[in-house]
Coordinates of N, CA and C in Angstrom, one line a residue:
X7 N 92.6 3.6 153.4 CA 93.0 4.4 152.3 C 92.1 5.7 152.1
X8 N 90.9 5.7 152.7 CA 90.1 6.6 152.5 C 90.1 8.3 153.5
X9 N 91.1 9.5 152.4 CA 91.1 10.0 153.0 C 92.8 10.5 152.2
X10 N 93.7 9.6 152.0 CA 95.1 9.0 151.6 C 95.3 9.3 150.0
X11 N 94.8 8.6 149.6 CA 95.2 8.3 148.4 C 94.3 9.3 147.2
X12 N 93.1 9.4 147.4 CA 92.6 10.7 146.7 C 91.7 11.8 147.9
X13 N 91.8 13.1 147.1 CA 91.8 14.4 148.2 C 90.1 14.0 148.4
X14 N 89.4 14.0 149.5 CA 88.1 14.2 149.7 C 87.6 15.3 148.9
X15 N 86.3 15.7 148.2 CA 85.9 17.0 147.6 C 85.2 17.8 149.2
X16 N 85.4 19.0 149.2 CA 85.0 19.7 150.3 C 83.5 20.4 150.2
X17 N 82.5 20.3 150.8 CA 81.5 20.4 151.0 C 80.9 21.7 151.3
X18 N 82.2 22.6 152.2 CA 82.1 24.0 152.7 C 82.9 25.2 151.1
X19 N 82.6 26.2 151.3 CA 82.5 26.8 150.5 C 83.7 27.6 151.0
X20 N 84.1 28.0 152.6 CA 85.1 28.7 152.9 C 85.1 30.0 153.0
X21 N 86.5 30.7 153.2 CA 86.5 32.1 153.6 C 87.1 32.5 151.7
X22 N 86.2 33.4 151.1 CA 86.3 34.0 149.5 C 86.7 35.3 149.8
X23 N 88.0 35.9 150.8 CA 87.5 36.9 150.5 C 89.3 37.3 149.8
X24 N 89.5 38.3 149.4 CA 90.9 38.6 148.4 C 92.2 38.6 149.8
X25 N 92.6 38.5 149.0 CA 94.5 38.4 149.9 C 95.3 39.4 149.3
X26 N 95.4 40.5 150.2 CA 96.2 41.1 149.4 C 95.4 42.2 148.7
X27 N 96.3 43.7 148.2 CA 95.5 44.7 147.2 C 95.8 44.4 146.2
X28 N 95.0 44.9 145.2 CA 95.1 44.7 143.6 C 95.4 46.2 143.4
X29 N 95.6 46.6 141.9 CA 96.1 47.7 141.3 C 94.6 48.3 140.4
X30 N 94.1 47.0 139.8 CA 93.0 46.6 138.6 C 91.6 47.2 139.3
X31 N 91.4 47.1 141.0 CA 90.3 47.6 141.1 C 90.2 48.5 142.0
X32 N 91.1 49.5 142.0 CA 91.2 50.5 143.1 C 90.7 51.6 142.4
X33 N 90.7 52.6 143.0 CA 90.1 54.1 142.1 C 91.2 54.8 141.6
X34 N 92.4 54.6 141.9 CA 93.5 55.2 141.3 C 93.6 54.2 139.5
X35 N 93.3 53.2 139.8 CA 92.8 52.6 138.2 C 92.2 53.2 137.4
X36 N 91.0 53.5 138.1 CA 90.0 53.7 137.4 C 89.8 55.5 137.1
X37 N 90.6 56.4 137.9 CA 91.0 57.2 137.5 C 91.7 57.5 136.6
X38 N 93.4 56.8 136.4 CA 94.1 56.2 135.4 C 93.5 56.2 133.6
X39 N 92.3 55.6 134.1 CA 91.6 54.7 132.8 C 91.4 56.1 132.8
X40 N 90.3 56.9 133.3 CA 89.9 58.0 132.7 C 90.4 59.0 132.0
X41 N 92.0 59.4 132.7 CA 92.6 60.2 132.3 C 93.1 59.6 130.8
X42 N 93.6 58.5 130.4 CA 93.6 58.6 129.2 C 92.8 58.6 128.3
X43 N 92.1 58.5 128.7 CA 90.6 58.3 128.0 C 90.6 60.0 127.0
X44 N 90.4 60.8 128.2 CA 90.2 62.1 128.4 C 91.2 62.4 127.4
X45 N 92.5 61.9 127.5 CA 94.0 62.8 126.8 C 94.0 62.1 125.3
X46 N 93.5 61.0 125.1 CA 93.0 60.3 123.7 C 92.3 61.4 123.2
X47 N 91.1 61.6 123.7 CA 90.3 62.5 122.9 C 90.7 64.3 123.1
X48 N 91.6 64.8 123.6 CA 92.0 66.0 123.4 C 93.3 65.9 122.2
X49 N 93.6 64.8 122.5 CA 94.5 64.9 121.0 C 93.8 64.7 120.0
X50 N 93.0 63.5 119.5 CA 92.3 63.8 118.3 C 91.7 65.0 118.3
X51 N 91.4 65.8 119.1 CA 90.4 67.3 118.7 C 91.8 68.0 118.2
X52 N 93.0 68.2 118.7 CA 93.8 68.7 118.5 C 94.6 68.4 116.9
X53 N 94.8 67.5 116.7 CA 95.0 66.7 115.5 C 93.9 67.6 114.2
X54 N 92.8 67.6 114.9 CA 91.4 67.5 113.8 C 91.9 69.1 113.6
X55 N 92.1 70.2 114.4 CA 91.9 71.4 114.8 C 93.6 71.3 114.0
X56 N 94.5 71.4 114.1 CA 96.1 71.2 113.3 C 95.6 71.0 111.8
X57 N 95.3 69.6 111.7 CA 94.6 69.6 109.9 C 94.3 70.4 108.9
X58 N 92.8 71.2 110.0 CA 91.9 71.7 109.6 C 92.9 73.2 109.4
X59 N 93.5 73.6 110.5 CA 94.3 75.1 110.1 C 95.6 74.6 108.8
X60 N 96.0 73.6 108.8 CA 97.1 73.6 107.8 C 96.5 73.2 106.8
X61 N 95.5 73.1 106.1 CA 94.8 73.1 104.5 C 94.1 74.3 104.3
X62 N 94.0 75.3 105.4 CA 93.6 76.3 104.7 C 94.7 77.7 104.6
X63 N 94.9 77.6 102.9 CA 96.0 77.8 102.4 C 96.4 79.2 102.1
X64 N 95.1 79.9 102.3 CA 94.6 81.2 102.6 C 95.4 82.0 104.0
X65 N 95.5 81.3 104.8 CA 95.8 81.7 106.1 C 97.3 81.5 106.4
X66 N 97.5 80.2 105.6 CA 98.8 79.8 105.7 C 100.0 81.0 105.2
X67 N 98.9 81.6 103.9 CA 100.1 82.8 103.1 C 100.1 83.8 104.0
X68 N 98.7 84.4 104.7 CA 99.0 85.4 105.2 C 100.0 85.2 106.8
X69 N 100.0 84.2 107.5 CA 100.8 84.2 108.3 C 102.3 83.9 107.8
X70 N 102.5 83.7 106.5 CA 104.2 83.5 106.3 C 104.4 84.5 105.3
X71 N 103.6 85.7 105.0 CA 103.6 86.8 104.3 C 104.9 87.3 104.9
X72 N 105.2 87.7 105.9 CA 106.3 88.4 106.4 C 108.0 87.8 106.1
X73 N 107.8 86.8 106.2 CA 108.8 86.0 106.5 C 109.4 85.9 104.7
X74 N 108.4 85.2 103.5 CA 108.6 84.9 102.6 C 109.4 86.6 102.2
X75 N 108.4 87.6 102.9 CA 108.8 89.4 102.1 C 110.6 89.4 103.1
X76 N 110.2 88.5 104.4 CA 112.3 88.9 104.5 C 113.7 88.6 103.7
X77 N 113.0 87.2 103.1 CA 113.8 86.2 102.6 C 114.1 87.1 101.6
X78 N 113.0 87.5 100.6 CA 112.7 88.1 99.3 C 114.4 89.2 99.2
X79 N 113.5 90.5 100.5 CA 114.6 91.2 100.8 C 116.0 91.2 101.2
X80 N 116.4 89.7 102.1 CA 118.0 89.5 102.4 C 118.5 88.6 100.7
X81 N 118.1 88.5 99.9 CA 118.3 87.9 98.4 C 118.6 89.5 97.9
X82 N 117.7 90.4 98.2 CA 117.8 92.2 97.3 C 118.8 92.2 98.5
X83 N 119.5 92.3 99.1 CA 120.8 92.6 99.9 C 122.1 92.3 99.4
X84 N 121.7 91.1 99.3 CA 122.7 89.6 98.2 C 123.3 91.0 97.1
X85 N 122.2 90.6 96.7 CA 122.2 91.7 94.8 C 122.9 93.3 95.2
X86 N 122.5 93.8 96.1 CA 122.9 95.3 96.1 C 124.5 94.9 96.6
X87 N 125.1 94.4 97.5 CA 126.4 93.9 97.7 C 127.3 93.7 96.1
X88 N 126.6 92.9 95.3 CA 127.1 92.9 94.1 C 127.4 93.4 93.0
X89 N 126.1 94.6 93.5 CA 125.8 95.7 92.7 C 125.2 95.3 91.2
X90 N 124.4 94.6 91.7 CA 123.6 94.2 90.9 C 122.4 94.9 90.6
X91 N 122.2 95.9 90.1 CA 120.8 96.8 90.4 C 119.6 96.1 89.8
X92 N 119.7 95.9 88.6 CA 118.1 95.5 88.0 C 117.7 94.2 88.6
X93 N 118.9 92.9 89.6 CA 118.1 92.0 90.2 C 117.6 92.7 91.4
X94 N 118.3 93.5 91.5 CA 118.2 94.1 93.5 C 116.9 94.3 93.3
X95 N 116.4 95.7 92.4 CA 115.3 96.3 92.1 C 114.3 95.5 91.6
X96 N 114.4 94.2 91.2 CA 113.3 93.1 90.7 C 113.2 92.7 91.9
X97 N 114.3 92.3 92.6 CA 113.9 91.5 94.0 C 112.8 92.2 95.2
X98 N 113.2 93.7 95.1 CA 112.4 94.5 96.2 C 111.3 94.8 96.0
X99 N 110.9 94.7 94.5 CA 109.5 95.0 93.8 C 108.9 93.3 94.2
X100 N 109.3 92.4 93.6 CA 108.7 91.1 93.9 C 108.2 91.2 95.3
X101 N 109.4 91.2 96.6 CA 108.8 90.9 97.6 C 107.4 92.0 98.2
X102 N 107.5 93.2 98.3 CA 106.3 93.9 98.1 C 105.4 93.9 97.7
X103 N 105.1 93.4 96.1 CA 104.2 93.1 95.5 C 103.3 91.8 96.2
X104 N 104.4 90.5 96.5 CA 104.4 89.3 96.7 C 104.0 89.0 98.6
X105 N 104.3 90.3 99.1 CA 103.7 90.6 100.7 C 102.4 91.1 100.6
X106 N 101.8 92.2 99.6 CA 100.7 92.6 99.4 C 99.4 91.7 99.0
X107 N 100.1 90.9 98.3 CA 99.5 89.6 97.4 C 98.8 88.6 98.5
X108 N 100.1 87.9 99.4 CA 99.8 87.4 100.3 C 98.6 88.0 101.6
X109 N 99.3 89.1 101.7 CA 98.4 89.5 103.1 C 97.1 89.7 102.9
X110 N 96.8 90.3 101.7 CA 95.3 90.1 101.0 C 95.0 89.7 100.6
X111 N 95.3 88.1 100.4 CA 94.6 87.0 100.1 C 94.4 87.3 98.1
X112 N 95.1 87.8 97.7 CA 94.5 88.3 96.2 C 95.9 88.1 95.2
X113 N 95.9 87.7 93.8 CA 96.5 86.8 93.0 C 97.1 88.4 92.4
X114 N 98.9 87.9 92.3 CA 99.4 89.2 91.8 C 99.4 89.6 90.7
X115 N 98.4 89.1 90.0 CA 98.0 89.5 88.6 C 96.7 90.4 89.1
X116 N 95.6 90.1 89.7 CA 94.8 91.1 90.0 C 95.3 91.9 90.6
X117 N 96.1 92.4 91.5 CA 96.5 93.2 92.1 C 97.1 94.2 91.4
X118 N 96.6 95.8 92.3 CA 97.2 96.8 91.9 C 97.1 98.0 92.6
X119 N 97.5 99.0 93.0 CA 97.9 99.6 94.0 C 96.4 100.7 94.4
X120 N 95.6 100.7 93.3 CA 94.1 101.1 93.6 C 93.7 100.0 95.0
X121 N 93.5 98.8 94.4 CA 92.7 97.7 95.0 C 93.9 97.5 96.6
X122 N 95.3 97.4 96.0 CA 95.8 97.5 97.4 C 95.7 98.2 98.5
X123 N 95.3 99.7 97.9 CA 95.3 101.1 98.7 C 93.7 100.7 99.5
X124 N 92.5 99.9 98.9 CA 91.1 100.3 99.1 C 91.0 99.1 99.9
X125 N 91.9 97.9 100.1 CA 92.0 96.2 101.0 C 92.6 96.5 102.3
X126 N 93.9 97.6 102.5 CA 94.9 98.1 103.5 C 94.0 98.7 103.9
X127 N 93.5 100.2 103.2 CA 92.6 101.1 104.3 C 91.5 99.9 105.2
X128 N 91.0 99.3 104.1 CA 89.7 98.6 105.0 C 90.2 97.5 106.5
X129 N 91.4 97.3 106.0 CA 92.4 96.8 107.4 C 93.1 97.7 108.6
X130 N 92.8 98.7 108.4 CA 92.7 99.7 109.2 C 94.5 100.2 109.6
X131 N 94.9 100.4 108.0 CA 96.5 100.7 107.7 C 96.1 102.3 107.1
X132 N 96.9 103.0 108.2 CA 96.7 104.5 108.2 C 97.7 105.3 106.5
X133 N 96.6 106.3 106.4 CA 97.1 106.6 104.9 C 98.6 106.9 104.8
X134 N 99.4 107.6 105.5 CA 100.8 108.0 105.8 C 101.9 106.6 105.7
X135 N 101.1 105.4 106.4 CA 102.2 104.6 106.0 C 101.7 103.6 104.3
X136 N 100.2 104.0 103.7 CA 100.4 103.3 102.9 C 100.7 104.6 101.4
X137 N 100.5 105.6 101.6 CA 101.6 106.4 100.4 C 103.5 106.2 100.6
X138 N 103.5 106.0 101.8 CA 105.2 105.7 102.0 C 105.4 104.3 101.1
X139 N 104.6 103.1 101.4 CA 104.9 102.3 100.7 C 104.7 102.2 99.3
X140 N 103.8 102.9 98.8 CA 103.2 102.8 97.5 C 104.5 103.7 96.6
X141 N 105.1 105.2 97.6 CA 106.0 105.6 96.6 C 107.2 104.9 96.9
X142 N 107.5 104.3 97.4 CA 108.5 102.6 97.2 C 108.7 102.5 96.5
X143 N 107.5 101.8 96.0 CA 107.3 101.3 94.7 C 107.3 101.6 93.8
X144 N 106.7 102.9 93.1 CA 107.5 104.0 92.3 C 108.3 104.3 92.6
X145 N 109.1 104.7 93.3 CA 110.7 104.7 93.2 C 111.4 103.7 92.0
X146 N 111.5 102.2 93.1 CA 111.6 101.0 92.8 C 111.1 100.8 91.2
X147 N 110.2 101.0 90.9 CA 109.8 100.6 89.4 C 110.4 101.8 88.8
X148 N 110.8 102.6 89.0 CA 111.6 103.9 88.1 C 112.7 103.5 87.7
X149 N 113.5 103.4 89.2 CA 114.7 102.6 89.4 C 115.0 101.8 88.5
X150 N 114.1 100.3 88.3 CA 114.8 99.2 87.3 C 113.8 99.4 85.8
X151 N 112.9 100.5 85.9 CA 112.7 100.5 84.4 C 113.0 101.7 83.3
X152 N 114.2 102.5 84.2 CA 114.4 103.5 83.9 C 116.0 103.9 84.4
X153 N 116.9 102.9 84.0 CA 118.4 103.1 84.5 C 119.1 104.1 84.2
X154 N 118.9 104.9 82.9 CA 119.5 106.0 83.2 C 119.2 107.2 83.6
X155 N 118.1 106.9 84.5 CA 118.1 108.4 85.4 C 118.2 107.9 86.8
X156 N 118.4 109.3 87.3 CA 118.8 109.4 88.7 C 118.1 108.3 89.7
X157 N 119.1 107.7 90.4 CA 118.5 107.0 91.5 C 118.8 106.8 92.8
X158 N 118.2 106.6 93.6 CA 118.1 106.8 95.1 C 119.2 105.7 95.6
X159 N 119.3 105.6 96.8 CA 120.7 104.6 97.3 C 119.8 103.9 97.6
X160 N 120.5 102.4 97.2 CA 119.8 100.9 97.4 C 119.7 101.0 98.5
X161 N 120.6 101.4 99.7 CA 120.4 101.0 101.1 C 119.3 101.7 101.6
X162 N 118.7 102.5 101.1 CA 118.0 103.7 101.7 C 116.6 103.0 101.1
X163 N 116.3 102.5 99.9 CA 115.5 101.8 99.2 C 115.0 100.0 100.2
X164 N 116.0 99.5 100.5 CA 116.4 98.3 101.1 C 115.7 98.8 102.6
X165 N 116.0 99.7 103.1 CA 115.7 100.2 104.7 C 114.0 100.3 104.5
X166 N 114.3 101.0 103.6 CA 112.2 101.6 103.2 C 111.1 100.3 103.5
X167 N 111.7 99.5 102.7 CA 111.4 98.2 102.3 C 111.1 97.7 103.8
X168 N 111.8 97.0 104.4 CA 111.6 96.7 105.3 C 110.7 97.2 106.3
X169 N 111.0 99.0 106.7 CA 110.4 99.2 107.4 C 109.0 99.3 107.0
X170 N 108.5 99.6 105.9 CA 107.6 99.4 105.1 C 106.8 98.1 105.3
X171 N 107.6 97.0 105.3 CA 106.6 95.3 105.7 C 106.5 95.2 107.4
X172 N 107.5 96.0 108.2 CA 107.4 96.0 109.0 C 106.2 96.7 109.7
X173 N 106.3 97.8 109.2 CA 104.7 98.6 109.7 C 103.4 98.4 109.5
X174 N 103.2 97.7 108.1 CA 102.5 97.2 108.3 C 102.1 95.9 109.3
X175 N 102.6 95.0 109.3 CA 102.9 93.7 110.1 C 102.4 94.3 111.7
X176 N 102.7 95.4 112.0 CA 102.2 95.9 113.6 C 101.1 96.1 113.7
X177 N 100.5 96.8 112.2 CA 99.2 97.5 112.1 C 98.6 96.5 112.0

């Protein structure tokens, strides 16, 4: 029976060596590992770096300055279609005011076309386009606080406007 009925324990130790490749300990693994490693931590920097630019709310106005001053003005389009003058003329004053506000970081209650004229120059906005804007705006405040005198064509007012946020926005 001896030999039969239970396995002998083996004495030799044998041939240990692997059968076959593995996936787990090749350098393409271990590469693998690295690279995520690496792409973990460029996203959290990226993540941290996203955060960190979308709370500062400073930066946020001046980059959506332009956009907020289009919206502003296709609403003063709205109105002049209507013939709605004193919203048109609130609306064109708002967005200008409310682009200047923005781009210079400064509350449109402080603001005013001294401090605007002396924040533009120092941004290196040439005097030609900021008297063009500035008499806009006199126009524009003549316009809706002064309806029965003569006034300029909304479209021509509307165009100014624009090219007005537009020129600056290049400068």
């Amino acid at each position: 029976y001896i030999g039969k009925d239970i396995q002998f324990i083996k004495t030799e130790i044998g041939d240990l060596r692997k059968k076959g490749n593995y996936f787990t300990g090749s350098t393409l693994f271990y590469l693998l590992y690295l690279l995520i490693i690496v792409l973990f931590g460029a996203v959290i920097i990226l993540l941290r770096h996203h955060i960190k630019k979308a709370s500062d709310i400073r930066l946020r106005k001046m980059n959506k300055a332009q956009k907020v001053a289009k919206k502003r003005l296709s609403q003063a389009k709205h109105y002049q279609k209507n013939q709605e003058h004193d919203k048109f003329f609130e609306e064109i004053l708002q967005a200008l005011w409310g682009y200047l506000s923005d781009k210079l970081s400064l509350p449109i209650s402080d603001l005013n076309k001294d401090l605007a004229h002396e924040q533009l120059t120092n941004h290196g906005i040439d005097d030609e386009c900021l008297n063009d804007l500035f008499r806009l705006i006199d126009e524009a405040e003549f316009a809706r606080y002064a309806p029965s005198a003569e006034r300029s064509s909304t479209y021509d007012i509307l165009q100014k406007a624009m090219n007005g946020i537009s020129s600056i926005e290049q400068k």
